[in-house]
Coordinates of C-alpha atoms in Angstrom, one line a residue:
M1 CA 2.0 -99.6 79.1
K2 CA 4.9 -97.0 79.4
Q3 CA 4.0 -94.1 81.7
S4 CA 5.8 -90.9 82.7
R5 CA 9.1 -91.8 83.9
L6 CA 11.7 -90.4 86.6
F7 CA 15.0 -92.0 86.9
K8 CA 17.4 -92.9 89.6
V9 CA 20.9 -91.6 89.2
F10 CA 23.1 -94.5 88.8
N11 CA 24.1 -95.2 92.3
I12 CA 27.9 -95.5 92.3
T13 CA 27.6 -96.6 95.9
A14 CA 26.8 -99.7 95.7
I15 CA 27.9 -98.1 92.5
L16 CA 31.5 -97.1 93.3
F17 CA 32.9 -98.7 90.3
F18 CA 36.7 -99.4 89.6
L19 CA 37.7 -99.3 86.0
S20 CA 41.1 -101.2 86.4
N21 CA 42.9 -101.8 83.1
S22 CA 40.1 -100.8 80.7
F23 CA 41.7 -97.4 79.9
I24 CA 44.7 -96.8 78.0
F25 CA 47.2 -94.1 79.1
G26 CA 49.1 -93.3 75.9
Q27 CA 51.5 -96.2 75.7
Q28 CA 53.7 -94.6 78.2
T29 CA 54.5 -95.5 81.8
L30 CA 55.0 -92.8 84.3
S31 CA 58.4 -93.8 85.9
T32 CA 61.2 -91.9 87.0
S33 CA 63.2 -93.8 84.2
S34 CA 61.3 -92.3 81.5
N35 CA 62.3 -88.7 83.1
E36 CA 65.6 -89.4 81.5
T37 CA 64.3 -90.4 78.0
K38 CA 61.1 -88.7 77.4
P39 CA 61.2 -85.6 79.8
K40 CA 58.4 -83.7 77.9
E41 CA 56.0 -86.8 77.7
V42 CA 56.5 -87.4 81.3
E43 CA 56.0 -83.7 82.2
Q44 CA 52.7 -83.8 80.1
A45 CA 51.7 -87.0 81.8
N46 CA 52.4 -85.5 85.3
V47 CA 50.2 -82.6 84.2
R48 CA 47.3 -84.8 83.4
V49 CA 47.5 -86.7 86.7
N50 CA 47.5 -83.5 88.7
Q51 CA 44.4 -82.3 86.7
I52 CA 42.4 -85.6 87.3
T53 CA 43.2 -85.7 91.2
N54 CA 42.6 -81.8 91.4
D55 CA 39.2 -82.0 89.6
S56 CA 38.2 -85.1 91.7
G57 CA 39.1 -83.3 94.7
K58 CA 37.0 -80.3 93.8
Y59 CA 34.0 -82.5 93.6
F60 CA 34.8 -84.3 96.8
K61 CA 35.3 -81.1 99.0
Q62 CA 31.9 -79.9 97.5
A63 CA 30.4 -83.1 98.7
L64 CA 31.9 -83.0 102.3
Q65 CA 30.2 -79.3 102.6
S66 CA 27.0 -80.4 101.2
L67 CA 27.0 -83.5 103.7
Q68 CA 28.0 -81.1 106.7
D69 CA 25.0 -78.9 105.5
S70 CA 22.6 -81.9 105.5
R71 CA 22.2 -81.7 101.7
R72 CA 22.6 -85.5 101.4
S73 CA 21.4 -85.7 97.6
S74 CA 23.8 -83.0 96.7
A75 CA 26.5 -84.8 98.4
R76 CA 25.9 -88.1 96.7
E77 CA 25.9 -86.4 93.3
D78 CA 29.1 -85.0 93.8
F79 CA 30.6 -88.0 95.5
D80 CA 29.8 -89.8 92.4
K81 CA 31.5 -87.0 90.2
S82 CA 34.5 -87.4 92.2
V83 CA 34.7 -91.0 91.3
E84 CA 33.8 -90.4 87.6
V85 CA 36.6 -87.9 86.9
F86 CA 38.9 -91.0 87.3
L87 CA 36.6 -93.3 85.3
M88 CA 36.0 -91.0 82.5
S89 CA 39.6 -89.5 82.3
G90 CA 40.9 -92.2 79.6
V91 CA 43.7 -92.9 81.9
N92 CA 44.7 -96.4 83.1
V93 CA 44.3 -95.6 86.8
Q94 CA 46.8 -98.6 87.7
S95 CA 49.5 -97.1 85.5
N96 CA 50.5 -94.6 88.1
Q97 CA 51.2 -95.0 91.7
K98 CA 49.4 -91.3 92.7
L99 CA 46.3 -92.1 90.7
R100 CA 45.9 -95.8 91.9
E101 CA 46.5 -94.8 95.7
C102 CA 44.3 -91.7 95.4
Y103 CA 41.5 -93.6 93.6
S104 CA 41.6 -96.7 95.9
Q105 CA 41.5 -94.4 99.0
L106 CA 38.6 -92.3 97.5
T107 CA 36.4 -95.3 96.9
E108 CA 37.1 -96.7 100.3
T109 CA 36.4 -93.4 101.9
I110 CA 33.2 -92.7 100.2
Y111 CA 32.1 -96.5 100.8
R112 CA 32.9 -96.1 104.6
M113 CA 30.7 -92.8 104.7
E114 CA 27.8 -94.2 102.8
F115 CA 27.9 -97.6 104.7
P116 CA 29.1 -96.6 108.2
S117 CA 30.7 -99.0 110.6
N118 CA 33.1 -98.8 113.3
Q119 CA 35.9 -98.1 110.9
P120 CA 35.6 -94.2 110.5
P121 CA 36.4 -92.9 106.9
Q122 CA 40.0 -91.9 106.7
I123 CA 39.5 -88.4 105.1
R124 CA 42.6 -86.9 106.6
S125 CA 44.7 -89.6 104.9
L126 CA 42.8 -89.5 101.6
S127 CA 43.4 -85.6 101.7
A128 CA 47.2 -86.2 102.2
T129 CA 47.6 -89.0 99.5
C130 CA 45.7 -87.0 96.9
G131 CA 47.1 -83.5 98.0
W132 CA 43.7 -81.9 98.4
G133 CA 44.4 -79.8 101.5
I134 CA 41.1 -80.5 103.2
D135 CA 40.7 -78.7 106.5
N136 CA 41.5 -81.2 109.3
K137 CA 38.4 -80.0 111.3
L138 CA 36.2 -80.6 108.6
A139 CA 37.3 -84.0 108.0
D140 CA 37.1 -85.0 111.5
D141 CA 33.5 -83.4 111.8
I142 CA 32.5 -85.5 108.9
A143 CA 33.9 -88.7 110.2
K144 CA 31.9 -88.1 113.3
L145 CA 28.8 -87.2 111.5
V146 CA 28.7 -90.4 109.5
Q147 CA 29.5 -92.9 112.4
P148 CA 26.6 -95.0 113.7
A149 CA 25.3 -93.7 117.0
Q150 CA 26.8 -95.9 119.8
S151 CA 24.3 -98.0 121.5
N152 CA 24.3 -98.8 125.3
A153 CA 22.8 -102.1 124.5
T154 CA 24.9 -105.4 125.0
N155 CA 27.0 -106.9 122.6
N156 CA 24.2 -109.1 121.3
T157 CA 22.4 -106.1 119.8
A158 CA 22.4 -105.1 116.1
L159 CA 25.0 -102.6 114.7
I160 CA 22.4 -100.4 113.8
A161 CA 18.5 -100.7 114.8
S162 CA 16.6 -101.9 111.8
N163 CA 13.3 -101.6 113.3
G164 CA 11.5 -100.1 116.1
S165 CA 12.1 -96.4 117.7
S166 CA 15.3 -95.1 118.9
Q167 CA 16.1 -92.6 121.5
N168 CA 18.7 -91.1 119.1
D169 CA 17.2 -90.6 115.8
T170 CA 20.4 -89.6 114.1
S171 CA 21.2 -93.5 114.2
M172 CA 18.8 -94.0 111.2
Q173 CA 20.5 -90.9 109.5
I174 CA 24.1 -92.1 109.2
G175 CA 25.7 -92.3 105.8
F176 CA 24.7 -89.9 102.8
A177 CA 22.6 -92.3 100.6
E178 CA 19.4 -92.2 102.7
Q179 CA 17.4 -91.8 99.5
K180 CA 18.6 -93.7 96.4
F181 CA 16.1 -92.1 94.0
E182 CA 16.4 -89.0 92.2
A183 CA 14.1 -87.0 89.9
S184 CA 15.0 -87.4 86.2
P185 CA 14.6 -84.5 83.6
L186 CA 11.3 -85.9 82.9
D187 CA 10.2 -85.0 86.5
D188 CA 11.1 -81.1 85.6
L189 CA 9.8 -81.5 82.1
A190 CA 6.5 -82.1 83.2
K191 CA 6.3 -79.0 85.2
L192 CA 8.6 -76.9 82.9
E193 CA 7.2 -73.6 81.9
L194 CA 9.1 -72.0 79.0
T195 CA 9.8 -68.3 79.7
T196 CA 8.4 -65.5 77.5
E197 CA 12.1 -65.0 76.2
E198 CA 12.5 -68.6 75.3
K199 CA 9.1 -68.7 73.6
Q200 CA 10.4 -65.8 71.0
V201 CA 11.1 -67.3 67.8
E202 CA 9.9 -65.0 65.1
T203 CA 11.2 -61.6 66.7
N204 CA 14.4 -63.4 67.6
P205 CA 16.9 -63.3 64.5
V206 CA 19.2 -66.1 65.9
A207 CA 16.2 -68.4 66.8
Q208 CA 14.6 -67.6 63.4
Q209 CA 17.7 -68.4 61.7
Q210 CA 17.8 -71.8 63.5
Y211 CA 14.4 -72.4 63.0
Q212 CA 14.8 -72.1 59.2
Y213 CA 17.9 -74.5 59.6
A214 CA 15.4 -77.1 61.2
V215 CA 13.0 -76.8 58.3
Y216 CA 15.9 -77.6 55.8
A217 CA 17.2 -80.2 57.5
V218 CA 13.9 -81.9 57.9
S219 CA 13.0 -81.3 54.3
N220 CA 16.2 -82.7 52.9
K221 CA 15.8 -85.9 55.1
S222 CA 19.3 -85.4 56.5
L223 CA 18.0 -86.4 59.9
G224 CA 16.8 -89.7 58.5
F225 CA 13.3 -89.3 59.5
S226 CA 10.5 -86.7 59.1
F227 CA 8.6 -84.6 61.4
Q228 CA 6.5 -81.4 61.2
V229 CA 8.8 -78.4 62.5
H230 CA 6.9 -76.4 64.9
P231 CA 7.9 -73.2 66.8
M232 CA 7.8 -75.0 70.1
I233 CA 10.7 -77.1 69.1
Q234 CA 12.9 -73.9 68.6
Q235 CA 11.6 -72.9 71.9
F236 CA 13.0 -75.8 73.6
V237 CA 16.3 -75.2 71.4
N238 CA 16.2 -71.8 73.2
Y239 CA 15.9 -73.1 76.5
Y240 CA 18.7 -75.6 76.3
Q241 CA 21.0 -72.4 74.9
G242 CA 20.0 -70.7 78.3
R243 CA 19.0 -72.2 81.5
G244 CA 18.9 -75.9 80.3
R245 CA 22.4 -75.6 79.0
S246 CA 24.1 -77.9 81.6
T247 CA 21.6 -80.5 81.1
M248 CA 22.3 -80.7 77.3
E249 CA 26.0 -80.4 77.8
T250 CA 25.7 -83.4 80.4
G251 CA 23.6 -85.5 78.0
L252 CA 26.0 -84.8 75.0
Y253 CA 28.9 -85.9 77.0
R254 CA 27.5 -89.1 78.5
S255 CA 26.0 -90.0 75.1
G256 CA 29.3 -91.1 73.9
M257 CA 29.2 -94.1 76.2
F258 CA 26.2 -95.6 74.6
M259 CA 25.2 -93.8 71.4
R260 CA 27.2 -96.1 69.2
M261 CA 25.5 -99.3 70.5
A262 CA 22.1 -97.6 70.4
R263 CA 22.5 -96.5 66.7
R264 CA 23.7 -100.1 65.9
I265 CA 20.6 -101.7 67.6
F266 CA 18.0 -99.2 66.3
R267 CA 19.6 -99.6 62.7
E268 CA 19.2 -103.3 63.1
E269 CA 15.6 -103.1 64.2
G270 CA 14.7 -100.8 61.4
I271 CA 14.4 -97.5 63.3
P272 CA 15.9 -94.1 62.3
E273 CA 19.2 -94.0 64.2
N274 CA 18.6 -90.4 65.3
V275 CA 15.4 -91.7 67.4
A276 CA 17.9 -93.1 69.8
W277 CA 18.5 -89.6 71.2
L278 CA 15.3 -90.3 73.0
G279 CA 17.6 -92.0 75.7
Q280 CA 18.9 -88.5 76.5
V281 CA 15.7 -87.1 77.4
E282 CA 14.6 -90.5 79.3
S283 CA 17.4 -91.1 81.5
A284 CA 20.4 -88.8 80.7
W285 CA 22.0 -92.0 79.7
K286 CA 22.1 -93.6 83.4
P287 CA 21.6 -97.3 83.0
S288 CA 20.3 -97.7 86.5
A289 CA 17.8 -94.8 86.4
L290 CA 14.6 -95.6 88.3
S291 CA 11.5 -93.3 88.6
W292 CA 8.7 -93.0 91.2
A293 CA 6.5 -94.8 88.5
A294 CA 8.8 -97.9 88.6
A295 CA 10.1 -97.2 85.2
S296 CA 13.8 -98.3 85.1
G297 CA 17.0 -98.2 82.9
L298 CA 18.4 -96.1 79.8
W299 CA 15.0 -96.4 78.1
Q300 CA 12.8 -96.2 81.3
F301 CA 10.5 -99.3 81.0
I302 CA 7.7 -99.9 83.6
P303 CA 7.5 -103.7 84.4
G304 CA 4.5 -104.3 82.3
T305 CA 6.0 -103.1 79.0
G306 CA 9.4 -104.4 79.8
A307 CA 8.0 -107.9 80.3
M308 CA 6.0 -107.5 76.9
Y309 CA 9.4 -107.1 75.2
G310 CA 11.2 -109.8 77.0
L311 CA 12.9 -108.0 79.9
R312 CA 12.8 -110.3 82.8
R313 CA 12.6 -109.4 86.3
T314 CA 13.5 -111.8 89.0
A315 CA 15.2 -111.8 92.5
Y316 CA 18.6 -111.8 90.4
V317 CA 18.2 -109.6 87.5
D318 CA 16.2 -106.8 86.2
E319 CA 16.9 -106.5 82.4
R320 CA 15.3 -103.1 82.3
N321 CA 18.7 -102.0 83.3
S322 CA 20.6 -104.1 80.8
F323 CA 22.5 -102.0 78.0
E324 CA 21.8 -104.0 75.0
K325 CA 18.6 -105.7 75.9
A326 CA 16.9 -103.0 77.0
T327 CA 18.0 -100.9 73.8
R328 CA 16.7 -103.5 71.8
A329 CA 13.4 -103.6 73.5
S330 CA 13.2 -99.9 73.2
A331 CA 13.6 -100.2 69.4
Q332 CA 11.0 -103.0 69.1
Y333 CA 8.5 -100.9 71.0
L334 CA 9.0 -97.8 69.1
K335 CA 8.8 -99.8 65.7
F336 CA 5.4 -100.9 67.1
L337 CA 4.4 -97.4 67.8
A338 CA 5.5 -96.0 64.5
N339 CA 3.5 -99.0 62.9
R340 CA 0.3 -98.0 64.8
Y341 CA 0.4 -94.5 63.7
G342 CA 1.5 -94.9 60.2
G343 CA 5.0 -93.9 60.4
N344 CA 4.1 -90.7 62.2
W345 CA 7.0 -90.1 64.6
E346 CA 5.8 -87.4 66.7
L347 CA 2.7 -89.7 67.9
A348 CA 5.2 -92.7 68.1
L349 CA 7.2 -90.7 70.6
A350 CA 4.0 -89.3 72.3
G351 CA 3.0 -93.1 72.9
Y352 CA 6.4 -94.0 74.1
N353 CA 6.0 -91.3 76.8
S354 CA 2.4 -91.6 78.0
G355 CA 1.2 -94.9 76.4
E356 CA -0.6 -95.5 73.0
G357 CA -4.0 -95.3 75.1
N358 CA -3.5 -91.7 75.8
V359 CA -2.4 -90.9 72.3
D360 CA -5.3 -92.7 70.8
R361 CA -7.7 -90.8 73.0
A362 CA -6.1 -87.5 71.9
I363 CA -6.4 -88.5 68.3
R364 CA -10.1 -89.2 68.7
R365 CA -10.7 -85.9 70.3
A366 CA -8.8 -83.9 67.7
G367 CA -10.5 -85.9 64.9
V368 CA -7.0 -86.3 63.1
A369 CA -3.6 -88.3 63.7
N370 CA -1.5 -85.2 64.1
F371 CA 0.6 -84.6 67.1
W372 CA 0.1 -80.8 66.9
L373 CA -3.5 -80.8 66.5
A374 CA -3.9 -83.6 69.2
Y375 CA -1.4 -81.5 71.4
P376 CA -4.1 -80.1 73.7
Y377 CA -5.6 -83.5 74.6
L378 CA -2.2 -85.1 75.7
P379 CA -0.8 -85.1 79.1
R380 CA 1.2 -81.8 80.1
E381 CA 4.5 -84.1 80.1
T382 CA 3.8 -85.5 76.8
R383 CA 3.3 -82.0 75.2
N384 CA 6.6 -81.0 76.4
Y385 CA 8.4 -84.3 75.7
V386 CA 8.0 -84.5 72.0
P387 CA 9.5 -81.1 71.1
N388 CA 12.0 -81.5 73.7
I389 CA 13.2 -84.7 72.0
L390 CA 13.2 -83.2 68.6
A391 CA 15.0 -80.2 69.7
T392 CA 17.6 -82.6 71.4
I393 CA 18.0 -84.5 67.9
L394 CA 18.6 -81.2 66.1
I395 CA 21.2 -80.0 68.6
A396 CA 23.0 -83.3 68.8
N397 CA 23.3 -83.4 64.9
N398 CA 24.8 -80.1 64.6
P399 CA 26.2 -79.1 68.0
Q400 CA 28.4 -76.2 66.3
Q401 CA 25.3 -74.7 64.9
Y402 CA 23.5 -74.4 68.4
G403 CA 26.7 -73.5 70.6
F404 CA 27.7 -77.0 71.7
G405 CA 30.6 -77.6 69.6
H406 CA 32.8 -77.5 72.7
V407 CA 31.4 -80.7 74.2
R408 CA 33.4 -83.8 73.7
P409 CA 31.4 -87.0 74.1
A410 CA 32.7 -89.5 76.6
P411 CA 34.5 -92.5 75.2
Q412 CA 32.5 -95.5 74.4
L413 CA 31.8 -97.8 77.0
M414 CA 34.1 -100.8 76.2
Y415 CA 33.5 -104.4 77.6
D416 CA 33.8 -108.1 76.6
Q417 CA 30.9 -110.4 77.2
I418 CA 31.2 -114.0 78.6
R419 CA 28.9 -116.9 79.4
V420 CA 29.3 -117.7 83.2
P421 CA 28.1 -120.8 85.0
S422 CA 25.0 -120.4 87.1
S423 CA 25.2 -118.6 90.6
T424 CA 28.8 -117.2 89.9
N425 CA 30.2 -115.1 92.5
L426 CA 31.0 -111.6 91.1
S427 CA 34.2 -111.4 93.5
L428 CA 35.6 -114.4 91.2
L429 CA 35.0 -112.6 88.1
A430 CA 36.3 -109.4 89.5
Q431 CA 39.9 -111.0 90.7
A432 CA 40.0 -113.0 87.3
S433 CA 39.6 -109.7 85.3
D434 CA 41.9 -107.6 87.5
T435 CA 39.0 -105.1 88.5
S436 CA 36.6 -104.9 91.4
V437 CA 33.2 -106.2 92.3
E438 CA 31.8 -102.5 92.0
Y439 CA 33.2 -102.2 88.5
I440 CA 31.6 -105.4 87.5
R441 CA 28.4 -104.3 88.9
Y442 CA 28.8 -100.9 87.1
L443 CA 29.0 -102.9 83.7
N444 CA 26.1 -105.2 84.5
P445 CA 23.6 -102.9 86.2
E446 CA 20.8 -105.6 85.6
L447 CA 22.4 -107.6 88.4
R448 CA 20.5 -107.3 91.7
T449 CA 23.2 -109.0 93.9
N450 CA 26.8 -110.0 93.7
M451 CA 25.9 -113.3 92.3
S452 CA 25.0 -114.2 88.7
P453 CA 21.4 -115.7 88.3
P454 CA 21.0 -119.6 88.9
E455 CA 21.5 -120.2 85.2
P456 CA 24.2 -119.9 82.7
Y457 CA 24.3 -116.0 82.0
I458 CA 26.0 -113.4 79.8
I459 CA 28.1 -111.2 82.0
R460 CA 30.3 -108.0 80.8
V461 CA 33.9 -107.9 81.9
P462 CA 36.4 -105.2 81.2
A463 CA 37.6 -105.1 77.7
G464 CA 40.2 -107.4 76.7
K465 CA 39.7 -109.8 79.6
A466 CA 37.3 -112.2 78.3
N467 CA 39.8 -115.0 77.2
E468 CA 41.7 -114.6 80.5
V469 CA 38.6 -115.0 82.5
V470 CA 37.4 -117.9 80.6
A471 CA 40.6 -119.6 80.8
L472 CA 40.5 -119.2 84.5
F473 CA 37.2 -120.5 85.0
K474 CA 37.9 -123.6 82.9
K475 CA 40.3 -124.5 85.9
L476 CA 37.7 -123.8 88.7
P477 CA 36.3 -126.8 90.3
T478 CA 32.6 -127.4 89.5
A479 CA 31.9 -128.3 93.0
N480 CA 32.5 -125.3 95.6
R481 CA 33.5 -123.1 92.8
N482 CA 32.5 -120.0 94.8
M483 CA 34.8 -121.1 97.5
A484 CA 37.8 -120.6 95.3
S485 CA 39.7 -117.5 94.5
V486 CA 42.2 -116.4 92.1
T487 CA 45.7 -114.9 92.9
K488 CA 48.6 -113.4 91.1
T489 CA 52.0 -115.0 91.2
A490 CA 55.2 -113.1 91.3
A491 CA 58.1 -113.7 89.3
G492 CA 60.0 -116.7 90.7
E493 CA 57.5 -117.8 93.2
T494 CA 57.1 -121.5 93.8
W495 CA 53.9 -123.6 94.9
Q496 CA 55.4 -123.7 98.1
N497 CA 55.5 -119.8 98.7
I498 CA 51.9 -119.8 97.5
A499 CA 50.8 -122.6 99.7
N500 CA 52.6 -120.7 102.7
R501 CA 50.8 -117.5 102.2
T502 CA 47.4 -119.0 101.3
G503 CA 47.0 -122.0 103.7
V504 CA 46.4 -124.4 100.9
S505 CA 48.7 -127.3 100.2
V506 CA 50.9 -127.8 97.3
E507 CA 49.0 -130.5 96.2
Q508 CA 45.7 -128.8 96.4
L509 CA 47.2 -126.0 94.3
Q510 CA 48.8 -128.0 91.7
A511 CA 45.5 -130.2 91.3
A512 CA 43.5 -127.1 90.9
N513 CA 45.8 -125.6 88.2
S514 CA 45.9 -128.8 85.8
G515 CA 49.0 -130.0 87.6
A516 CA 51.2 -127.3 86.4
N517 CA 54.8 -127.7 87.6
A518 CA 55.3 -124.0 88.3
P519 CA 52.8 -121.2 89.0
R520 CA 52.5 -118.5 86.5
G521 CA 50.4 -115.5 85.9
K522 CA 47.0 -116.0 87.6
I523 CA 46.2 -119.1 89.6
V524 CA 43.2 -120.7 91.1
V525 CA 43.3 -121.0 94.9
P526 CA 40.8 -123.8 95.9
N527 CA 38.8 -123.2 99.3
S528 CA 40.3 -119.7 99.6
N529 CA 40.8 -117.9 102.8
V530 CA 41.3 -121.4 104.8
K531 CA 44.2 -120.9 107.1
K532 CA 46.0 -123.4 109.2
I533 CA 45.1 -123.0 112.8
V534 CA 46.1 -125.0 116.1
Y535 CA 43.8 -127.9 116.8
S536 CA 41.2 -127.5 119.5
R537 CA 38.2 -129.5 120.4
P538 CA 35.1 -128.8 118.6
T539 CA 32.2 -127.2 120.2
N540 CA 28.5 -126.2 119.4
A541 CA 29.6 -122.7 119.0
P542 CA 30.9 -121.3 115.7
I543 CA 34.7 -121.0 115.8
S544 CA 35.7 -117.2 115.8
M545 CA 38.9 -116.5 114.2
P546 CA 41.1 -113.7 115.3
Q547 CA 40.0 -109.9 114.8
T548 CA 41.9 -108.3 112.1
S549 CA 41.5 -105.0 110.4
G550 CA 38.2 -104.5 112.3
V551 CA 36.6 -107.6 111.0
R552 CA 35.8 -110.7 112.6
V553 CA 35.6 -114.0 110.9
V554 CA 33.1 -117.0 112.1
K555 CA 32.7 -120.3 110.6
A556 CA 29.2 -121.6 109.6
K557 CA 27.7 -124.6 111.2
S558 CA 25.6 -127.3 109.4
G559 CA 22.3 -125.7 108.4
D560 CA 23.4 -122.2 108.7
T561 CA 22.3 -119.4 106.6
V562 CA 23.5 -115.7 106.7
A563 CA 20.2 -114.7 108.4
K564 CA 20.9 -117.3 111.2
I565 CA 24.6 -116.0 111.6
A566 CA 23.5 -112.5 111.7
A567 CA 20.9 -113.3 114.5
R568 CA 23.6 -115.1 116.5
E569 CA 25.9 -112.2 116.2
G570 CA 23.5 -109.4 116.5
V571 CA 24.1 -107.7 113.3
S572 CA 21.8 -106.8 110.3
A573 CA 21.2 -109.9 107.9
V574 CA 21.0 -107.7 104.9
E575 CA 24.3 -105.8 105.9
L576 CA 26.0 -109.0 106.6
A577 CA 24.9 -110.6 103.3
K578 CA 26.0 -107.4 101.4
Y579 CA 29.2 -107.4 103.2
N580 CA 29.8 -111.0 101.9
G581 CA 28.4 -110.8 98.7
L582 CA 25.5 -113.1 99.6
L583 CA 21.8 -113.0 100.2
P584 CA 20.3 -113.2 103.6
S585 CA 18.8 -116.5 102.9
S586 CA 21.9 -118.0 101.3
S587 CA 22.6 -121.7 102.7
L588 CA 26.2 -121.9 103.9
S589 CA 28.5 -125.1 103.9
T590 CA 29.8 -126.3 106.9
G591 CA 33.0 -124.3 107.8
R592 CA 32.1 -121.5 105.4
E593 CA 34.0 -118.4 106.7
I594 CA 31.8 -115.3 107.1
K595 CA 33.3 -111.9 107.7
I596 CA 31.7 -109.7 110.5
P597 CA 32.3 -106.2 110.8
S598 CA 33.4 -105.3 114.2
R599 CA 31.2 -103.4 116.5

């Protein structure tokens, strides 16, 4: 049964996502040549570029200060916003060198702070690239703060202690994402006490005018469904026009990403489209929201109710976080509740929040199926929840009337959907669609690992990339598919050039690419990362590759798993698996290369 829900902020960490070619930047290229032909357009474009980097830098610097002050939740929120500035800008980040380099270094730097290793975050370099002017002392202090504590143990000890006590407690406090869950608006809503001023409706001329507008809007059925207009609804309107303004503005903005999809699905399921604004109160439109009560996703399903409506939870997926599946499940659950209460939407919404059992008991005690008469017998959160949603619907349908006409909703989140083979590595999908694993995870928040489920599964990829990805996957060998990779070819490049830089023979390359005479566009590289090395006598120990860029590479022996290699190398199995896009229990083929961050 649906319980009160709190949500997890979509953790961009695991969650730092890359938009790549999904956004369109006008139709112009920011190049010096266009300065000669279209100086005004280029000047405007440069102003926009500077605005994006400056806005991102503002949040990044706030995050650094919060991190220095040990306010880690605030730091994480501002780091997320710093990345979101790029992603929500509507600009193709790849089309401009400054944006591309600033964004790339930003995501890498945040990753290094959240998952520290012996490679320190390059905050000074990031500041110089983006033109942020971050104080060098602050940059160095933060870099030291997030570094793992140095251990006096031997080289066989783990990078970071995973259990037991430590003489240096700060070794367990590195990074800034020590707490991945964050209270949703529903948490505050349950405790919210409206002020005397917010409760004023009859004596407030503006509030009284808005109240009469609500009565009119409901009576003429312009909202698509009916409910009893109550002064408490206007009281929540008053709240959002005052101290709750930023919450409403954020929700109205983020709604643009999902509202068109939600309206379509609700309409298909026979639910009034405006009821979909429930998603704003539930999760603030955060697909990976997760509450203390184990409710998850845009629509905050607990496991039991999610399962009732076909949302699977396995080691590979949690479909409560899916965009479309969870939205349809929500509409179906609301249809069930509306039918249960004879089309009374206040009671249906109350049931969505606290479960139909609580609503049924309140109705029995009130002696009538009326939300406002059953109100005293409902849980406190539910008493606030229903008028909150109705106030949100009124504001969202006429933002100008309520002082929110300036809010421009975010662009609709665009993506293609393709069916991929079982256990497909997301790294391959990212390479094939010109994006990153992080952005693939962002588009598919139901995935719990960097691998698709062990069954054919529908995955979202950046908009316009479906045909390209499908064409490449048709070339991939069925056996050892995840040992292959995708690479782009340069104009005039030959198979021999590619063979030289990949360590894969010309014959293997041609065989993997349907015997093409010349490489063109993206090509499949079988057994990627296999390099030619000088022959040496085999030993029982795994072969260590030369250290490069702070990363060592070892080859798996027969019967190896990620956990076994982690134990041999003295590192965390969980972190090693994450670093290589695998699971700790993943079985490895003989010779499979595993990257190990240097200590």
